[in-house]
PDB file of C-alpha atoms in Angstrom:
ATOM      1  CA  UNK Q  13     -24.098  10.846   4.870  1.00  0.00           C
ATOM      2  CA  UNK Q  14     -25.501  13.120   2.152  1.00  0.00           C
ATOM      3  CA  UNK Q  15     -26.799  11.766  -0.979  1.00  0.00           C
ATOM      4  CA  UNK Q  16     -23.663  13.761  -3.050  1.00  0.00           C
ATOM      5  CA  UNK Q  17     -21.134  12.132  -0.678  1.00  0.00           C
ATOM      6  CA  UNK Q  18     -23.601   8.740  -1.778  1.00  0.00           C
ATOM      7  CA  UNK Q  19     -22.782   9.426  -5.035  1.00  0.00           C
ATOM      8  CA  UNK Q  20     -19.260  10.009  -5.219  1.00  0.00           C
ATOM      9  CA  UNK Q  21     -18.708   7.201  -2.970  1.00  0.00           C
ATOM     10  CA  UNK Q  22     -20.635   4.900  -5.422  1.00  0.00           C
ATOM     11  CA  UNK Q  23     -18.326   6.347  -8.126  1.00  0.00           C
ATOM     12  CA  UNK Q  24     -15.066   5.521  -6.281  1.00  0.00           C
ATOM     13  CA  UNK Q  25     -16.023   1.811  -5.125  1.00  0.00           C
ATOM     14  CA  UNK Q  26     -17.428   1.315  -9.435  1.00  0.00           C
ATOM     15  CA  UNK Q  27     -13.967   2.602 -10.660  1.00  0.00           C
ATOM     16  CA  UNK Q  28     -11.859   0.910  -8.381  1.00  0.00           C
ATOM     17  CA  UNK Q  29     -13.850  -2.681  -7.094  1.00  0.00           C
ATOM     18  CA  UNK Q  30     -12.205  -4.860  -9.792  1.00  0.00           C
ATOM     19  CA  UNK Q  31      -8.304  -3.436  -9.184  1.00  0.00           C
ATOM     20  CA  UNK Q  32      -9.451  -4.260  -5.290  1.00  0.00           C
ATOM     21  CA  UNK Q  33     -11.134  -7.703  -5.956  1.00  0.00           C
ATOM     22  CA  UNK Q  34      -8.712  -8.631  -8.012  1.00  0.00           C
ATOM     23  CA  UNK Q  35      -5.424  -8.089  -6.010  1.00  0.00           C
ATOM     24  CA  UNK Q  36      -7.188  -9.193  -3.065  1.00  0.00           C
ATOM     25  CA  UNK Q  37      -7.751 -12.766  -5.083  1.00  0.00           C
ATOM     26  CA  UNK Q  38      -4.090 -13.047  -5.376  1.00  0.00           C
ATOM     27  CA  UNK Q  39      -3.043 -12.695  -2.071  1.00  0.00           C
ATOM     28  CA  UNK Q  40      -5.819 -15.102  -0.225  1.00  0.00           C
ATOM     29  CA  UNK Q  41      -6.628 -16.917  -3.670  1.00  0.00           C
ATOM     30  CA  UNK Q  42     -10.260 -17.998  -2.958  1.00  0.00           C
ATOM     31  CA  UNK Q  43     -13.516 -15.792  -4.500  1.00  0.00           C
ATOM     32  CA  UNK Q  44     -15.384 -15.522  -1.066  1.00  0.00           C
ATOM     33  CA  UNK Q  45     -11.987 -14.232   1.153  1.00  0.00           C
ATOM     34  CA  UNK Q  46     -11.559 -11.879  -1.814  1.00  0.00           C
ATOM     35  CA  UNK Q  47     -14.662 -10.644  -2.141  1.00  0.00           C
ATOM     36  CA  UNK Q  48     -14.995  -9.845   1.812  1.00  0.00           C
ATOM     37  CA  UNK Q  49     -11.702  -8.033   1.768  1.00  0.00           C
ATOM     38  CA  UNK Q  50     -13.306  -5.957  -0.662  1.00  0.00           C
ATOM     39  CA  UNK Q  51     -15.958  -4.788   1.178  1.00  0.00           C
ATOM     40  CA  UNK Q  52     -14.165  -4.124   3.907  1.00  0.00           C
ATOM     41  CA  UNK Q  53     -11.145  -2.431   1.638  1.00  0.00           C
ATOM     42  CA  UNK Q  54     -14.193  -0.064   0.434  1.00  0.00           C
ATOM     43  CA  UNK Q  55     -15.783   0.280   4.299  1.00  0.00           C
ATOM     44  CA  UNK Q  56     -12.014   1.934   5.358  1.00  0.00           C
ATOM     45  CA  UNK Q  57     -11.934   3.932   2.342  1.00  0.00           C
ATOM     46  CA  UNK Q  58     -15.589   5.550   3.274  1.00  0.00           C
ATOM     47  CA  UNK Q  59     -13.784   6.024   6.730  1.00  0.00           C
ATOM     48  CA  UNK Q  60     -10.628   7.389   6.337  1.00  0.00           C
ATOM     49  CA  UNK Q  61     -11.667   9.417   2.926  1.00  0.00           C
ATOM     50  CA  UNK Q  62     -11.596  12.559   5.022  1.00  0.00           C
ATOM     51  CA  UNK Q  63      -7.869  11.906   5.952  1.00  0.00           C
ATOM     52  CA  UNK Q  64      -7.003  11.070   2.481  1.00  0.00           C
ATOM     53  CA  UNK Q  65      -4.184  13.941   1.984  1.00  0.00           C
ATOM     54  CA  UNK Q  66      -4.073  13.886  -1.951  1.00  0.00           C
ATOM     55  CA  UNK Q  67      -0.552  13.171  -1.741  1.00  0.00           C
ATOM     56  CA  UNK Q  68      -0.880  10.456  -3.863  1.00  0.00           C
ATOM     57  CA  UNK Q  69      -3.438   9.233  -6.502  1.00  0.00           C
ATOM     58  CA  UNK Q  70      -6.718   7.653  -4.769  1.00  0.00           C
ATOM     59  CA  UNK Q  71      -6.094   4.574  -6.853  1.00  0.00           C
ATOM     60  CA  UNK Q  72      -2.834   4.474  -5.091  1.00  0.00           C
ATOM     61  CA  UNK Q  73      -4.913   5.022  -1.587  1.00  0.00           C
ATOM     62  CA  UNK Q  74      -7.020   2.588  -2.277  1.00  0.00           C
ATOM     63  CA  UNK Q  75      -4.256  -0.119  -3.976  1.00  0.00           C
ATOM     64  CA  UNK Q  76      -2.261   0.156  -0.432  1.00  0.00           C
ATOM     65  CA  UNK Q  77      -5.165  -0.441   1.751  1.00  0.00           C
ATOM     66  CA  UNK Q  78      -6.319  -3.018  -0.690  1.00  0.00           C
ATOM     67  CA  UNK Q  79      -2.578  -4.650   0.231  1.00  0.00           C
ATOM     68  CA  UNK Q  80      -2.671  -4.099   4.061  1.00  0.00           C
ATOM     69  CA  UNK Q  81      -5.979  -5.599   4.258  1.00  0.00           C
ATOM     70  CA  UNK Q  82      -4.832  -9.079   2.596  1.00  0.00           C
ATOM     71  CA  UNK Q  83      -1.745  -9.010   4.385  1.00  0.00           C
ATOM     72  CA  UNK Q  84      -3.653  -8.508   7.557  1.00  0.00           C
ATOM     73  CA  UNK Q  85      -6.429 -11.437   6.039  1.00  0.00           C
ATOM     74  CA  UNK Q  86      -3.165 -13.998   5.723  1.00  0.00           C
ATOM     75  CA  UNK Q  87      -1.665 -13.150   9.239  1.00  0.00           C
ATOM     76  CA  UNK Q  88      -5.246 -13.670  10.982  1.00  0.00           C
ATOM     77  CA  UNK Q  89      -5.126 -17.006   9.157  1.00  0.00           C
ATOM     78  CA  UNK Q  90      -1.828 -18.200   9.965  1.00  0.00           C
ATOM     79  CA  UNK Q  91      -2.482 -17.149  13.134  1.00  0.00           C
ATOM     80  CA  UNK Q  92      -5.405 -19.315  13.763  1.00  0.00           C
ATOM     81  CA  UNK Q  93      -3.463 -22.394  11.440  1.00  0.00           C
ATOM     82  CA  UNK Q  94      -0.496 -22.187  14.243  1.00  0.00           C
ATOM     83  CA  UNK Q  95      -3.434 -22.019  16.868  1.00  0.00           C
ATOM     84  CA  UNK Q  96      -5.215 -25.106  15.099  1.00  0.00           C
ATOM     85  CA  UNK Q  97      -1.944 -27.075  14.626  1.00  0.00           C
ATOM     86  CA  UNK Q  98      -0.787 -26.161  18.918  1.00  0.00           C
ATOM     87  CA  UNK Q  99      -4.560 -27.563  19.938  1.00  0.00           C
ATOM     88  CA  UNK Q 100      -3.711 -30.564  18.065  1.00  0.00           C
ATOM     89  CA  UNK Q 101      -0.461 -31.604  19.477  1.00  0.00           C
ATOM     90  CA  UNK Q 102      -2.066 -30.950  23.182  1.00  0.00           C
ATOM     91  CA  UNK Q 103      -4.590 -33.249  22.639  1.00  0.00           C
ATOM     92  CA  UNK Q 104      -7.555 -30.503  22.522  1.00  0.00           C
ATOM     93  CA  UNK Q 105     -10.414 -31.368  21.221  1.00  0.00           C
ATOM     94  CA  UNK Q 106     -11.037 -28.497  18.669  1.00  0.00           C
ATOM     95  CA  UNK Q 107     -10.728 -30.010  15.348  1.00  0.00           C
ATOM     96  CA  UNK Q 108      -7.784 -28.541  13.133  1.00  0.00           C
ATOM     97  CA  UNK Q 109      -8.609 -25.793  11.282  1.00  0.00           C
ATOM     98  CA  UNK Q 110      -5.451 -26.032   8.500  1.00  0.00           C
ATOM     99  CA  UNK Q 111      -6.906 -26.566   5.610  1.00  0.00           C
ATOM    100  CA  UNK Q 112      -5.934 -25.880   2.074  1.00  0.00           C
ATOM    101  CA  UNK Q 113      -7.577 -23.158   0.248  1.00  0.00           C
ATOM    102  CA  UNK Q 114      -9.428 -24.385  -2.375  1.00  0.00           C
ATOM    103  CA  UNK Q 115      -8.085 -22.313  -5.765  1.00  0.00           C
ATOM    104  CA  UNK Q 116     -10.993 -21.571  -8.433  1.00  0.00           C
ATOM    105  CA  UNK Q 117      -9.983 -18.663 -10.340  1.00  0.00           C
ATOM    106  CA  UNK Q 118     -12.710 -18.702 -12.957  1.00  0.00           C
ATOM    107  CA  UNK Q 119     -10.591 -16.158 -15.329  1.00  0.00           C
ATOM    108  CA  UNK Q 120      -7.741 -19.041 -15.570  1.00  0.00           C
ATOM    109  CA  UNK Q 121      -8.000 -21.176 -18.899  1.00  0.00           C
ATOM    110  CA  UNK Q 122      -9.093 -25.092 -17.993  1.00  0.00           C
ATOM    111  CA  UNK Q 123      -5.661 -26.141 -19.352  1.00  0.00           C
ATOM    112  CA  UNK Q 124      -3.728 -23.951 -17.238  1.00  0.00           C
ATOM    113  CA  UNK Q 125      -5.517 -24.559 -13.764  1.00  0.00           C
ATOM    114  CA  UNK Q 126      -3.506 -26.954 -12.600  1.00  0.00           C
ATOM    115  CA  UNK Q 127      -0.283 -25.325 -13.101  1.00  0.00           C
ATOM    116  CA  UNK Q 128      -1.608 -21.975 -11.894  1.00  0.00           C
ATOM    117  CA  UNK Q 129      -2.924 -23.605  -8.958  1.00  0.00           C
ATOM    118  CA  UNK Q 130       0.741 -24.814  -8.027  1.00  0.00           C
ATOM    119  CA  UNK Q 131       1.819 -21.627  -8.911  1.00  0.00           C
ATOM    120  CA  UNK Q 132      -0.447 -19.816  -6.853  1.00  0.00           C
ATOM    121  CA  UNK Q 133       0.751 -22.121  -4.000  1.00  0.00           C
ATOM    122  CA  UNK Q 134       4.239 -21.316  -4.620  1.00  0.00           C
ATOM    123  CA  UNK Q 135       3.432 -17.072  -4.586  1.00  0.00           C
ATOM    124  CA  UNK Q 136       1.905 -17.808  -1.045  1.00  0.00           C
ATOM    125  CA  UNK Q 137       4.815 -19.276   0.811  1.00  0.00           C
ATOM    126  CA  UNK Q 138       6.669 -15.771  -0.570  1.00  0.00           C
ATOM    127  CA  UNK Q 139       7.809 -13.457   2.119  1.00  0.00           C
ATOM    128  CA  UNK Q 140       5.299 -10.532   2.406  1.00  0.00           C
ATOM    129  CA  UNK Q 141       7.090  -7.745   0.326  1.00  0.00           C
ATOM    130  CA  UNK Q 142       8.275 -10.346  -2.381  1.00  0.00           C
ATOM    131  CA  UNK Q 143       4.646 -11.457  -2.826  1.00  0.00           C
ATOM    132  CA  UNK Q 144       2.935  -7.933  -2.950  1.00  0.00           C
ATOM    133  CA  UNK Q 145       5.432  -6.900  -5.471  1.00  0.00           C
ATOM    134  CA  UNK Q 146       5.190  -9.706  -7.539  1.00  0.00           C
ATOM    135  CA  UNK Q 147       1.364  -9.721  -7.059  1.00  0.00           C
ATOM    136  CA  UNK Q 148       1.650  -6.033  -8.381  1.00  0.00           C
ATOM    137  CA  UNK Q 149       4.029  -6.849 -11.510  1.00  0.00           C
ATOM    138  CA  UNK Q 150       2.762  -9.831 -13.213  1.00  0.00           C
ATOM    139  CA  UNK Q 151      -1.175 -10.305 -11.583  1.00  0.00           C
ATOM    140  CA  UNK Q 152      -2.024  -6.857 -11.942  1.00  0.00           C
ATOM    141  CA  UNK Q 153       0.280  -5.447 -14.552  1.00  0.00           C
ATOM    142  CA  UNK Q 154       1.318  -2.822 -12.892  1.00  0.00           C
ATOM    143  CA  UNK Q 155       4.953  -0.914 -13.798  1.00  0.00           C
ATOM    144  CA  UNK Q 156       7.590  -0.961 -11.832  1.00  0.00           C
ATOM    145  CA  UNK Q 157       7.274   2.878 -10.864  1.00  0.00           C
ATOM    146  CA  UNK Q 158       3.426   2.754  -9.883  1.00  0.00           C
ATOM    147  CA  UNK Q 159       4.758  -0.471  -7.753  1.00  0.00           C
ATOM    148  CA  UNK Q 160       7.152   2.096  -6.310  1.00  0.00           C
ATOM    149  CA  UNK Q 161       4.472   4.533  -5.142  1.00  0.00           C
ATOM    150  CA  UNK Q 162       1.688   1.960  -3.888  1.00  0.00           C
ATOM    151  CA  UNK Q 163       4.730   0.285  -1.916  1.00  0.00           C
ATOM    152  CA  UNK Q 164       6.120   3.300  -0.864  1.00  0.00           C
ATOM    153  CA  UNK Q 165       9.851   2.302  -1.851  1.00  0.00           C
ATOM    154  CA  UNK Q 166      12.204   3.217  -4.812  1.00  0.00           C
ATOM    155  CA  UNK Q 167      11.586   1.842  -8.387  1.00  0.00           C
ATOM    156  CA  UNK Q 168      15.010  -0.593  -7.807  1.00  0.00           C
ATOM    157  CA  UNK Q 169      13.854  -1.897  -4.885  1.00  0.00           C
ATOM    158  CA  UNK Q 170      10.926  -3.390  -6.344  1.00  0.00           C
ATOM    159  CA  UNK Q 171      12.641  -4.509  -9.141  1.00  0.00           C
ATOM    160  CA  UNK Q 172      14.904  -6.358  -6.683  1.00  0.00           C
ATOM    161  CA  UNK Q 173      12.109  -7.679  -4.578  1.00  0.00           C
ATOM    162  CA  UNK Q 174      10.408  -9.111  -7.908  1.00  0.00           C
ATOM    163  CA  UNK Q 175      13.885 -11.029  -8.972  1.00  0.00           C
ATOM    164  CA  UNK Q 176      14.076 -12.171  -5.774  1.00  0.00           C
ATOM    165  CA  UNK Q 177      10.316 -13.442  -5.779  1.00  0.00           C
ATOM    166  CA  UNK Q 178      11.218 -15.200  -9.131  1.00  0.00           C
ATOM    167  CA  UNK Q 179      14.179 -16.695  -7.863  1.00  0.00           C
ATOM    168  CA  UNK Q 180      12.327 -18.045  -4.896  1.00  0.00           C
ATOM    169  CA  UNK Q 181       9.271 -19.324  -6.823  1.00  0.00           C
ATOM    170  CA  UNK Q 182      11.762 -20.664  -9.428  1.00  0.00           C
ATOM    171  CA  UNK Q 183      13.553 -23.271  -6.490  1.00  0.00           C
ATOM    172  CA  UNK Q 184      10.228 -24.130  -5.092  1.00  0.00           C
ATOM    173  CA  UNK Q 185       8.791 -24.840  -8.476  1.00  0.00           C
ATOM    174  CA  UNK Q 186      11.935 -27.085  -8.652  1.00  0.00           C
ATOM    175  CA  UNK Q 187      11.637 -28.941  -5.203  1.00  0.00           C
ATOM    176  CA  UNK Q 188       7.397 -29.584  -6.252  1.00  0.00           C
ATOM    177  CA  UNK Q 189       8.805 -30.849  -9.568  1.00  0.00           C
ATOM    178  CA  UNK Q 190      11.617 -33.276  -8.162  1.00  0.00           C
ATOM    179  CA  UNK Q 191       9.428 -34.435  -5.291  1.00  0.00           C
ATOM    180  CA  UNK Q 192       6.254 -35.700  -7.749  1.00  0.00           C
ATOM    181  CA  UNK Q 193       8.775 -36.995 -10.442  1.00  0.00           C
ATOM    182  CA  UNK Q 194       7.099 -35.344 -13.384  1.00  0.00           C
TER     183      UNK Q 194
ATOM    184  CA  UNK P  22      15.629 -29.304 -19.957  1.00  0.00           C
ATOM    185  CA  UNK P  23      12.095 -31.307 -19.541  1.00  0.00           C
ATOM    186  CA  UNK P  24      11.831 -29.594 -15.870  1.00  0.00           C
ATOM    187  CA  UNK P  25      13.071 -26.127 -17.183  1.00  0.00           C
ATOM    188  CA  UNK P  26      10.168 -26.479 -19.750  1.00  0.00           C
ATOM    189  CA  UNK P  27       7.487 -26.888 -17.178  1.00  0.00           C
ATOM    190  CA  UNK P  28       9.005 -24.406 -14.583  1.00  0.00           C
ATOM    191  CA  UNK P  29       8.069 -21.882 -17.388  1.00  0.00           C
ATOM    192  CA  UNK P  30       5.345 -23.302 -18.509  1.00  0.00           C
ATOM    193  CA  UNK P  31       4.141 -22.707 -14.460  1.00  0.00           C
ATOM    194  CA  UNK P  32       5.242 -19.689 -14.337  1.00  0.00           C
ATOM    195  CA  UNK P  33       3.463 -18.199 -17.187  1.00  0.00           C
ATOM    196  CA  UNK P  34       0.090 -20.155 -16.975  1.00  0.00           C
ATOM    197  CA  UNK P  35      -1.140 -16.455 -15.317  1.00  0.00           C
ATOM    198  CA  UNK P  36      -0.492 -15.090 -18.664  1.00  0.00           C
ATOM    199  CA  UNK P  37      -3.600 -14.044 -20.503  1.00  0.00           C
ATOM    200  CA  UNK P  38      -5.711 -13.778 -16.793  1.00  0.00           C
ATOM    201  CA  UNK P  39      -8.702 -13.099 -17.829  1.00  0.00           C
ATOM    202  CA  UNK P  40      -9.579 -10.253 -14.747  1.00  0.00           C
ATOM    203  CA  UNK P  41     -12.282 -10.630 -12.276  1.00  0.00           C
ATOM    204  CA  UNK P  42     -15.173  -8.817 -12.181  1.00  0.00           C
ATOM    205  CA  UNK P  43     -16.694  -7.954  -8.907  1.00  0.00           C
ATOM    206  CA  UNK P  44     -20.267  -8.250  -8.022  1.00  0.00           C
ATOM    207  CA  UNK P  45     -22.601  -5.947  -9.221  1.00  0.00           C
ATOM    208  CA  UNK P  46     -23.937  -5.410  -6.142  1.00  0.00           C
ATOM    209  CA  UNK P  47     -20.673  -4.499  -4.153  1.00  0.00           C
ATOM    210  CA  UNK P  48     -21.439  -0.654  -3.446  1.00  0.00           C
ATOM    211  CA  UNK P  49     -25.152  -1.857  -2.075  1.00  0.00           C
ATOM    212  CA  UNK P  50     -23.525  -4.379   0.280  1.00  0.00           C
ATOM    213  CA  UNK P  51     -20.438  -1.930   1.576  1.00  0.00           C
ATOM    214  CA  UNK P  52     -23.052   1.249   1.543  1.00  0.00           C
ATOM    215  CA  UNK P  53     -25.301  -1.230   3.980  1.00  0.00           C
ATOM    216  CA  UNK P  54     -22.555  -2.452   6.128  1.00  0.00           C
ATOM    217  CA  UNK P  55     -21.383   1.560   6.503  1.00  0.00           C
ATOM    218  CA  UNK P  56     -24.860   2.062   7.725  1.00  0.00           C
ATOM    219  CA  UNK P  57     -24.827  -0.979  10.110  1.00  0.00           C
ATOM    220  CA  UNK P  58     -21.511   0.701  11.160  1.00  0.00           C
ATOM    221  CA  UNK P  59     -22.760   4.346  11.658  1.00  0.00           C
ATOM    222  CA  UNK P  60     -26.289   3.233  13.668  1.00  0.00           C
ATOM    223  CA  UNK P  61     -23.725   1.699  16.326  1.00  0.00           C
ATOM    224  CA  UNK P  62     -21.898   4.212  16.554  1.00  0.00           C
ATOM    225  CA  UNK P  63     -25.165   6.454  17.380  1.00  0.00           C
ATOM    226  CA  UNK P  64     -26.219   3.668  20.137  1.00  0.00           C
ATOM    227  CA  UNK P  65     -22.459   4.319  21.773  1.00  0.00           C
ATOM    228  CA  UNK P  66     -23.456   8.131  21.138  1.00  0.00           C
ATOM    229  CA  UNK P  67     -20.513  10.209  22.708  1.00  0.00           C
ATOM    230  CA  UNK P  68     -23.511  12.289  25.284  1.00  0.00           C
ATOM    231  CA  UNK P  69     -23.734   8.385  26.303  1.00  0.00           C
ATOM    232  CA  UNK P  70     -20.141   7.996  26.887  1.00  0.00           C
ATOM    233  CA  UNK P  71     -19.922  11.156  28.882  1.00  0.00           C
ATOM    234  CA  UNK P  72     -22.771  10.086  31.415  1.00  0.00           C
ATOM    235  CA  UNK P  73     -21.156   6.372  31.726  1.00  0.00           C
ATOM    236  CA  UNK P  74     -17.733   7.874  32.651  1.00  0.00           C
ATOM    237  CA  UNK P  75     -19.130  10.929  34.946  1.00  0.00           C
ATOM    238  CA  UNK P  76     -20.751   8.196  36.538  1.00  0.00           C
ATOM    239  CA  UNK P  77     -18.207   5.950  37.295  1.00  0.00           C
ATOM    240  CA  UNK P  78     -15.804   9.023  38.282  1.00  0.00           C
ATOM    241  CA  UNK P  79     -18.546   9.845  41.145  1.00  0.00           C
ATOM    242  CA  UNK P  80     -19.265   6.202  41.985  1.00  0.00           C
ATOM    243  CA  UNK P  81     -14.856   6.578  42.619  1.00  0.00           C
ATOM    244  CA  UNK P  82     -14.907   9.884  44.416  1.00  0.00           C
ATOM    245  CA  UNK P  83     -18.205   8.534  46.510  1.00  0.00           C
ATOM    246  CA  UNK P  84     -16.378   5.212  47.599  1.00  0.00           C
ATOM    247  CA  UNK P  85     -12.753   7.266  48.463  1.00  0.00           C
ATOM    248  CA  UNK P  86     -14.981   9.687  50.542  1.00  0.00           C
ATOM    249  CA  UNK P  87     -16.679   6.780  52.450  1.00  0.00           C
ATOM    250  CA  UNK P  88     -13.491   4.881  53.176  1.00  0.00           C
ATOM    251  CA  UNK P  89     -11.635   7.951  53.876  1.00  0.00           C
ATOM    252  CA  UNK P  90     -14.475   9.144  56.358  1.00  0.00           C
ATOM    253  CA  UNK P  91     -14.568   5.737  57.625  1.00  0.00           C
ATOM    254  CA  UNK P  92     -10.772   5.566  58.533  1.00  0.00           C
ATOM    255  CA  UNK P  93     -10.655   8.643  60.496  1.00  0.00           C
ATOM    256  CA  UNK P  94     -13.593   7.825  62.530  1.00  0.00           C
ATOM    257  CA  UNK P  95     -11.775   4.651  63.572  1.00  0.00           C
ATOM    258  CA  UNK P  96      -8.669   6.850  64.203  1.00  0.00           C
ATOM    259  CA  UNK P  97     -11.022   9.362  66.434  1.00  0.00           C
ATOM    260  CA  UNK P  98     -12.171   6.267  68.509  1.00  0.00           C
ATOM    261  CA  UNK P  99      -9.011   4.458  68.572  1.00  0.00           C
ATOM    262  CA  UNK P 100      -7.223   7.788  70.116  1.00  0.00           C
ATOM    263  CA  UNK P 101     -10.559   8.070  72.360  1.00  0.00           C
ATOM    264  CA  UNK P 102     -10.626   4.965  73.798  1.00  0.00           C
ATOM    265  CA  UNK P 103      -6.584   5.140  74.439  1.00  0.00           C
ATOM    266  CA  UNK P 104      -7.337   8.497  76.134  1.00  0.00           C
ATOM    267  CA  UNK P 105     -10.184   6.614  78.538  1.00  0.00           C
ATOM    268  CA  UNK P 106      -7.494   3.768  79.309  1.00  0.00           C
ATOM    269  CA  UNK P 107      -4.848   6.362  80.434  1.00  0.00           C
ATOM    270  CA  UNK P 108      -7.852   8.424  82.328  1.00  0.00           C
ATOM    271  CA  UNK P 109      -8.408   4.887  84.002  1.00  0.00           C
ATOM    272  CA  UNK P 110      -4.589   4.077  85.145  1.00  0.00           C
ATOM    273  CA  UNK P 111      -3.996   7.521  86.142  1.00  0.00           C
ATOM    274  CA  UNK P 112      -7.368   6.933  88.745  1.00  0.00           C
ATOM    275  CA  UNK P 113      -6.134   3.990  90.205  1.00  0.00           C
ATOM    276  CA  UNK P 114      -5.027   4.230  93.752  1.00  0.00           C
ATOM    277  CA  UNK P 115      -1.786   2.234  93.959  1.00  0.00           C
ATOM    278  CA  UNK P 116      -1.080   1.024  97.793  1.00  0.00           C
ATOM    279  CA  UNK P 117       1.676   0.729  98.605  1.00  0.00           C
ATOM    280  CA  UNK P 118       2.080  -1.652 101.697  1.00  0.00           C
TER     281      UNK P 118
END
C-alpha cells in the first residue's frame, strides 16, 4: 500500500475508532473484546474499502460492520459457552468455559455501576435486532432514521424494535428485582 | 411504586455515558496486523498456487494413465492366455475307444 492510501486510511480509522470502540463495548461489554473487535472492524474496512459502493455514508459502512462483527464476537462465544456447558454434563475433562463477563465501563459514574452493570446484563439476553437497535438509540445516540440506514430497515421498524427492547428489558428488570427482594 | 422507581433508575444509569476513547495507538496496531496479513498472502503468492495445483493435476493424469495402462495389459494377457487354453483343447487327441 502507498503512503497516500496510508494516509487516508489513518484518517478514516482517527475519525471513526471511538463510534467503533464504543458500540463494540456495548454489545460484548468488556474493554479488551471491544478493543479487538476494533481492530479487526478497521482490518475489514482496509479490505473491503475498494468494494465500498458510496451508496451510503462510510460512517454508515463502517457502523454496520462495526455491528456484524460483535454480533459475530457474541455467537462465537455462545457457541463455545454451549460447547463448555455439553463437555460438562459428559463428564469431559475440559474445564467450563461460561463465565461472566466482567463489566468495567470506566465512562460510567461510581454510583451508577452497579445498576448499569445489571442493566448491561439485561441488554445482552435481548434478541439480536432488539439489542443493536437499542444499542444504536440510547448508547450511541443515534436517531431513529440514521438507525434506519445502518440497519438497513424503515425508520418504524426500528422504532418498534426499540419499544420492544424496552418492554423486554423492562420485565427482566422486574424478574432481577422480585428475585433479590430489593 | 418502590420497584417502578428503581426500574428507571436502571434504566437510565447510561445517561450521561461519558464515551470511550480508543487507544492512541489503534491505527499503528491495525496498520501492523494489515501488514502481517498482506506478507501471508505473498508467501501463498497466486504463481505458488498455480504450480501446487498443476502439480497435483499431473500427479492425477500420471496415476489414471498408469492404472489405465495397467488394466489393459492385464486384459491383453487375460485374452492371451484364454487364447493358449483353447489352442491347447483344440490339440488334444480325443480317443475314442
Amino acid at each position: 500500500m502507498d503512503d497516500i492510501n496510508h494516509i487516508s486510511f489513518r484518517e478514516i480509522v482517527e475519525s471513526n475508532k471511538n463510534k467503533v470502540y464504543n458500540t463494540a463495548f456495548g454489545f460484548v461489554q468488556n474493554i479488551e473484546d471491544a478493543e479487538d473487535i476494533t481492530q479487526e472492524v478497521f482490518i475489514e474496512v482496509h479490505r473491503s474499502l475498494e468494494k465500498f459502493n458510496r451508496q451510503s455514508s462510510l460512517s454508515t459502512w463502517i457502523y454496520r460492520i462495526a455491528i456484524n462483527k460483535s454480533l459475530d464476537f457474541l455467537r462465537k462465544k455462545n457457541r463455545k459457552k454451549r460447547f463448555g456447558f455439553m463437555s460438562s454434563l459428559f463428564g469431559e475433562s475440559g474445564e467450563q468455559k461460561h463465565e461472566q463477563p466482567h463489566f468495567d465501563h470506566p465512562g460510567i459514574l461510581m454510583e451508577n455501576k452497579e445498576k448499569s452493570s445489571i442493566l448491561f446484563a439485561a441488554i445482552d439476553t435481548l434478541p439480536e435486532n432488539q439489542k443493536s437497535a437499542f444499542i444504536l438509540f440510547h448508547l450511541e445516540e443515534l436517531s431513529q432514521k440514521e438507525i434506519a440506514v445502518i440497519m438497513e430497515i424503515s425508520p418504524k421498524a426500528v422504532e418498534s424494535l426499540i419499544q420492544r427492547a424496552k418492554a423486554g428489558l423492562r420485565n427482566k428488570l422486574e424478574k432481577i428485582y422480585n428475585k433479590r427482594g430489593i | 411504586m418502590e420497584k417502578e422507581q428503581w426500574i428507571k433508575e436502571v434504566l437510565e444509569s447510561t445517561k450521561n455515558l461519558e464515551r470511550l476513547q480508543a487507544s492512541p495507538f489503534l491505527v499503528e496496531r491495525v496498520l501492523t496486523k494489515i501488514e502481517g496479513w498482506k506478507a501471508k498472502e505473498k508467501q501463498n503468492a497466486p504463481g505458488l498456487k498455480w504450480a501446487f495445483g498443476l502439480a497435483a493435476v499431473l500427479f492425477i493424469v500420471v496415476n489414471i494413465a498408469s492404472l489405465t495402462k495397467a488394466l489393459h495389459n492385464k486384459e491383453g494377457g487375460n485374452r492371451a492366455e484364454a487364447q493358449q487354453l483353447a489352442e491347447g483343447i483344440n490339440n488334444q487327441v480325443i480317443y475314442n475307444y
